[in-house]
Short mmCIF file of C-alpha atoms and ligand atoms in Angstrom, two decimals:
data_model
loop_
_atom_site.label_atom_id
_atom_site.label_comp_id
_atom_site.label_asym_id
_atom_site.label_seq_id
_atom_site.Cartn_x
_atom_site.Cartn_y
_atom_site.Cartn_z
CA UNK A 1 12.27 -170.47 85.22
CA UNK A 2 12.76 -168.50 81.79
CA UNK A 3 15.39 -166.07 80.48
CA UNK A 4 13.19 -163.77 80.73
CA UNK A 5 11.94 -164.40 84.21
CA UNK A 6 15.58 -163.66 85.74
CA UNK A 7 15.29 -160.53 83.78
CA UNK A 8 12.27 -159.47 85.26
CA UNK A 9 13.93 -160.36 88.63
CA UNK A 10 11.51 -163.18 89.69
CA UNK A 11 13.35 -165.72 91.78
CA UNK A 12 12.14 -169.92 92.37
CA UNK A 13 10.80 -169.43 96.11
CA UNK A 14 10.29 -171.84 98.73
CA UNK A 15 6.46 -172.47 99.57
CA UNK A 16 7.20 -173.11 103.23
CA UNK A 17 9.28 -170.07 103.41
CA UNK A 18 6.53 -167.58 102.26
CA UNK A 19 4.94 -164.73 104.17
CA UNK A 20 1.61 -164.95 102.97
CA UNK A 21 -1.61 -163.81 104.28
CA UNK A 22 -4.27 -165.12 102.40
CA UNK A 23 -6.98 -163.29 103.65
CA UNK A 24 -5.21 -160.51 102.65
CA UNK A 25 -3.30 -161.88 99.61
CA UNK A 26 -6.59 -163.19 98.48
CA UNK A 27 -9.38 -161.30 100.39
CA UNK A 28 -8.38 -157.78 99.59
CA UNK A 29 -5.57 -157.58 97.39
CA UNK A 30 -6.94 -159.95 94.23
CA UNK A 31 -5.40 -162.38 92.22
CA UNK A 32 -5.57 -162.93 88.74
CA UNK A 33 -6.62 -166.67 87.81
CA UNK A 34 -4.91 -167.11 84.07
CA UNK A 35 -4.62 -170.15 82.17
CA UNK A 36 -3.78 -170.90 78.13
CA UNK A 37 -0.59 -170.74 76.02
CA UNK A 38 1.12 -168.89 73.49
CA UNK A 39 -1.22 -169.49 71.28
CA UNK A 40 -4.44 -168.06 73.57
CA UNK A 41 -4.87 -167.01 77.36
CA UNK A 42 -7.26 -165.57 78.93
CA UNK A 43 -7.38 -163.98 83.13
CA UNK A 44 -10.02 -162.86 85.40
CA UNK A 45 -9.97 -161.69 88.59
CA UNK A 46 -11.11 -163.71 91.60
CA UNK A 47 -11.08 -162.31 95.69
CA UNK A 48 -12.13 -165.86 96.85
CA UNK A 49 -10.70 -168.76 97.25
CA UNK A 50 -8.27 -170.46 99.57
CA UNK A 51 -4.20 -172.12 99.71
CA UNK A 52 -3.49 -175.03 101.93
CA UNK A 53 -3.16 -179.03 102.63
CA UNK A 54 -4.59 -181.66 101.02
CA UNK A 55 -3.75 -185.23 99.99
CA UNK A 56 -0.33 -184.22 101.21
CA UNK A 57 -0.36 -181.44 99.09
CA UNK A 58 0.21 -177.94 98.87
CA UNK A 59 -2.83 -176.73 97.42
CA UNK A 60 -4.60 -173.79 96.35
CA UNK A 61 -8.13 -173.17 95.69
CA UNK A 62 -10.41 -171.40 93.23
CA UNK A 63 -13.70 -171.02 92.30
CA UNK A 64 -14.89 -169.95 88.97
CA UNK A 65 -18.64 -169.26 88.03
CA UNK A 66 -19.85 -171.42 84.43
CA UNK A 67 -20.28 -167.88 82.54
CA UNK A 68 -16.48 -167.22 82.75
CA UNK A 69 -14.33 -167.03 79.96
CA UNK A 70 -11.34 -168.28 81.64
CA UNK A 71 -13.16 -171.64 83.00
CA UNK A 72 -12.84 -172.74 79.49
CA UNK A 73 -8.79 -172.19 79.61
CA UNK A 74 -8.62 -173.87 83.21
CA UNK A 75 -10.63 -176.55 81.60
CA UNK A 76 -8.80 -177.29 78.79
CA UNK A 77 -5.52 -177.33 80.35
CA UNK A 78 -3.64 -179.26 83.18
CA UNK A 79 -2.50 -176.06 84.52
CA UNK A 80 -2.99 -172.51 85.82
CA UNK A 81 -2.07 -169.94 87.53
CA UNK A 82 -2.72 -167.46 91.03
CA UNK A 83 -0.96 -164.61 90.27
CA UNK A 84 -0.83 -161.39 92.33
CA UNK A 85 0.50 -157.75 92.50
CA UNK A 86 1.84 -154.67 94.07
CA UNK A 87 -1.44 -152.43 94.67
CA UNK A 88 -0.43 -149.59 91.51
CA UNK A 89 -1.85 -152.55 89.66
CA UNK A 90 -5.45 -152.55 91.37
CA UNK A 91 -6.92 -150.62 88.63
CA UNK A 92 -5.67 -153.41 86.17
CA UNK A 93 -7.29 -156.30 88.28
CA UNK A 94 -10.77 -154.09 88.67
CA UNK A 95 -10.45 -154.54 84.71
CA UNK A 96 -10.39 -157.77 84.26
CA UNK A 97 -12.55 -158.61 87.05
CA UNK A 98 -15.30 -156.74 85.16
CA UNK A 99 -14.42 -156.95 81.10
CA UNK A 100 -14.68 -160.48 80.13
CA UNK A 101 -12.38 -161.85 77.15
CA UNK A 102 -15.29 -163.59 75.57
CA UNK A 103 -16.28 -160.09 73.78
CA UNK A 104 -12.89 -159.33 73.08
CA UNK A 105 -9.49 -160.41 70.33
CA UNK A 106 -7.11 -162.89 71.65
CA UNK A 107 -4.33 -161.02 73.82
CA UNK A 108 -6.59 -158.24 73.99
CA UNK A 109 -8.21 -158.08 77.52
CA UNK A 110 -4.49 -158.27 79.44
CA UNK A 111 -3.43 -156.08 76.98
CA UNK A 112 -6.59 -153.41 77.27
CA UNK A 113 -5.57 -153.92 81.08
CA UNK A 114 -1.85 -153.23 80.75
CA UNK A 115 -0.37 -156.93 81.62
CA UNK A 116 2.39 -158.50 79.26
CA UNK A 117 1.60 -162.39 79.13
CA UNK A 118 4.40 -164.50 80.68
CA UNK A 119 4.83 -168.48 79.79
CA UNK A 120 5.72 -170.54 82.84
CA UNK A 121 6.07 -173.93 83.01
CA UNK A 122 3.88 -174.73 80.41
CA UNK A 123 0.87 -171.99 81.70
CA UNK A 124 0.11 -168.36 81.48
CA UNK A 125 0.75 -165.35 84.24
CA UNK A 126 2.24 -161.55 83.08
CA UNK A 127 5.44 -159.84 83.72
CA UNK A 128 3.85 -157.83 86.08
CA UNK A 129 3.16 -159.89 89.07
CA UNK A 130 4.93 -159.96 92.26
CA UNK A 131 3.96 -163.67 93.12
CA UNK A 132 3.10 -166.23 90.24
CA UNK A 133 1.68 -169.40 91.79
CA UNK A 134 1.71 -172.59 89.16
CA UNK A 135 -1.26 -174.50 89.96
CA UNK A 136 -1.76 -178.01 88.38
CA UNK A 137 -5.40 -179.50 88.31
CA UNK A 138 -5.86 -182.35 90.98
CA UNK A 139 -9.70 -181.96 91.67
CA UNK A 140 -12.36 -180.07 90.91
CA UNK A 141 -16.40 -180.67 91.44
CA UNK A 142 -19.44 -178.02 90.83
CA UNK A 143 -20.21 -176.09 94.47
CA UNK A 144 -23.75 -178.52 94.89
CA UNK A 145 -26.92 -176.67 96.45
CA UNK A 146 -27.81 -179.89 98.43
CA UNK A 147 -24.19 -178.88 100.59
CA UNK A 148 -24.61 -175.52 102.20
CA UNK A 149 -25.65 -176.24 106.21
CA UNK A 150 -26.55 -172.10 106.11
CA UNK A 151 -29.04 -171.97 103.33
CA UNK A 152 -28.93 -168.34 102.74
CA UNK A 153 -25.97 -168.74 100.80
CA UNK A 154 -27.72 -169.73 98.19
CA UNK A 155 -30.05 -166.87 97.74
CA UNK A 156 -27.23 -164.67 98.30
CA UNK A 157 -24.99 -165.42 96.44
CA UNK A 158 -26.58 -167.83 93.96
CA UNK A 159 -30.05 -166.09 92.19
CA UNK A 160 -28.88 -167.16 88.88
CA UNK A 161 -28.04 -171.14 90.15
CA UNK A 162 -24.88 -170.55 88.30
CA UNK A 163 -22.84 -172.42 91.30
CA UNK A 164 -18.92 -172.09 91.04
CA UNK A 165 -17.01 -174.36 89.68
CA UNK A 166 -14.20 -175.62 92.36
CA UNK A 167 -10.48 -176.27 91.61
CA UNK A 168 -8.45 -177.67 94.14
CA UNK A 169 -4.87 -177.50 92.36
CA UNK A 170 -1.38 -178.55 93.45
CA UNK A 171 1.16 -175.54 93.75
CA UNK A 172 4.00 -176.82 91.81
CA UNK A 173 6.00 -173.71 91.60
CA UNK A 174 6.36 -170.42 93.60
CA UNK A 175 8.14 -167.41 91.91
CA UNK A 176 8.21 -164.20 93.53
CA UNK A 177 10.09 -160.85 92.75
C1 LIG B 201 -12.80 -157.69 93.15
C2 LIG B 201 -13.09 -159.28 92.43
C3 LIG B 201 -13.41 -161.00 92.28
C4 LIG B 201 -13.79 -161.68 91.47
N1 LIG B 201 -13.92 -162.87 92.45
C5 LIG B 201 -14.44 -164.19 91.04
C6 LIG B 201 -14.76 -165.47 91.80
O1 LIG B 201 -13.79 -165.79 93.12
N2 LIG B 201 -14.96 -166.19 91.13
C7 LIG B 201 -15.70 -166.52 89.94
O2 LIG B 201 -16.02 -167.10 88.73
N3 LIG B 201 -15.61 -164.78 89.53
C8 LIG B 201 -15.40 -164.10 90.18
N4 LIG B 201 -14.90 -162.65 89.88
C9 LIG B 201 -15.47 -161.94 88.30
C10 LIG B 201 -14.68 -162.39 87.31
O3 LIG B 201 -13.54 -161.27 87.55
C11 LIG B 201 -15.15 -161.14 86.24
O4 LIG B 201 -16.78 -161.66 85.80
C12 LIG B 201 -14.84 -161.17 84.64
O5 LIG B 201 -14.94 -160.42 83.76
C13 LIG B 201 -14.09 -162.78 83.73
O6 LIG B 201 -13.89 -162.62 83.00
P1 LIG B 201 -13.68 -163.95 81.90
O7 LIG B 201 -14.87 -163.91 81.38
O8 LIG B 201 -13.01 -162.78 80.67
O9 LIG B 201 -13.12 -164.52 82.08
C14 LIG B 201 -14.41 -161.13 90.91
C15 LIG B 201 -14.33 -159.81 90.18
C16 LIG B 201 -13.76 -158.82 90.74
C17 LIG B 201 -13.78 -157.76 90.78
#
């Protein structure tokens, strides 16, 4: 927790006391996957992923297609954040889900979406979030087409063979407003 986070009204939360419904919070309200540092960072919207328990740890699962610019930052860093927003920020999430930081100057994507970087626990989220999960990478692997029991999903979701990279990450801190 930084002084800035206290000023913004963030508090460290007990993960077991959280009342999060992942189907609603990820699937409907969406989240931002953000990674980087004070020098440079990037963010993208995600509506797929999960929250659960693996290897005796509280984890988040995120899936990122290889062409996302955010993937480079997630791959370079030990940690990333998943952040969640009040409903009036949905336009910002739509923007971050339809524009790539690859085509912009440093920091321009977040700024254009009206988001202010917030540096937390060696990674990045945004001041406008109402919940931030700090996630430390544990495992990653590409989605393998050979693994599909329902092969119709391959034609439906991967006509370009751009199989997601799946990341399982330990949730090391939760901050809520
Ligand atoms: C609602 C919504 C959900 C999305 N979910 C994902 C996702 O789970 N994984 C993914 O790779 N892309 C997802 N995207 C697409 C990326 O957010 C989008 O391609 C974004 O522009 C990537 O930005 P970047 O290139 O700056 O990383 C989603 C987009 C929207 C609008």
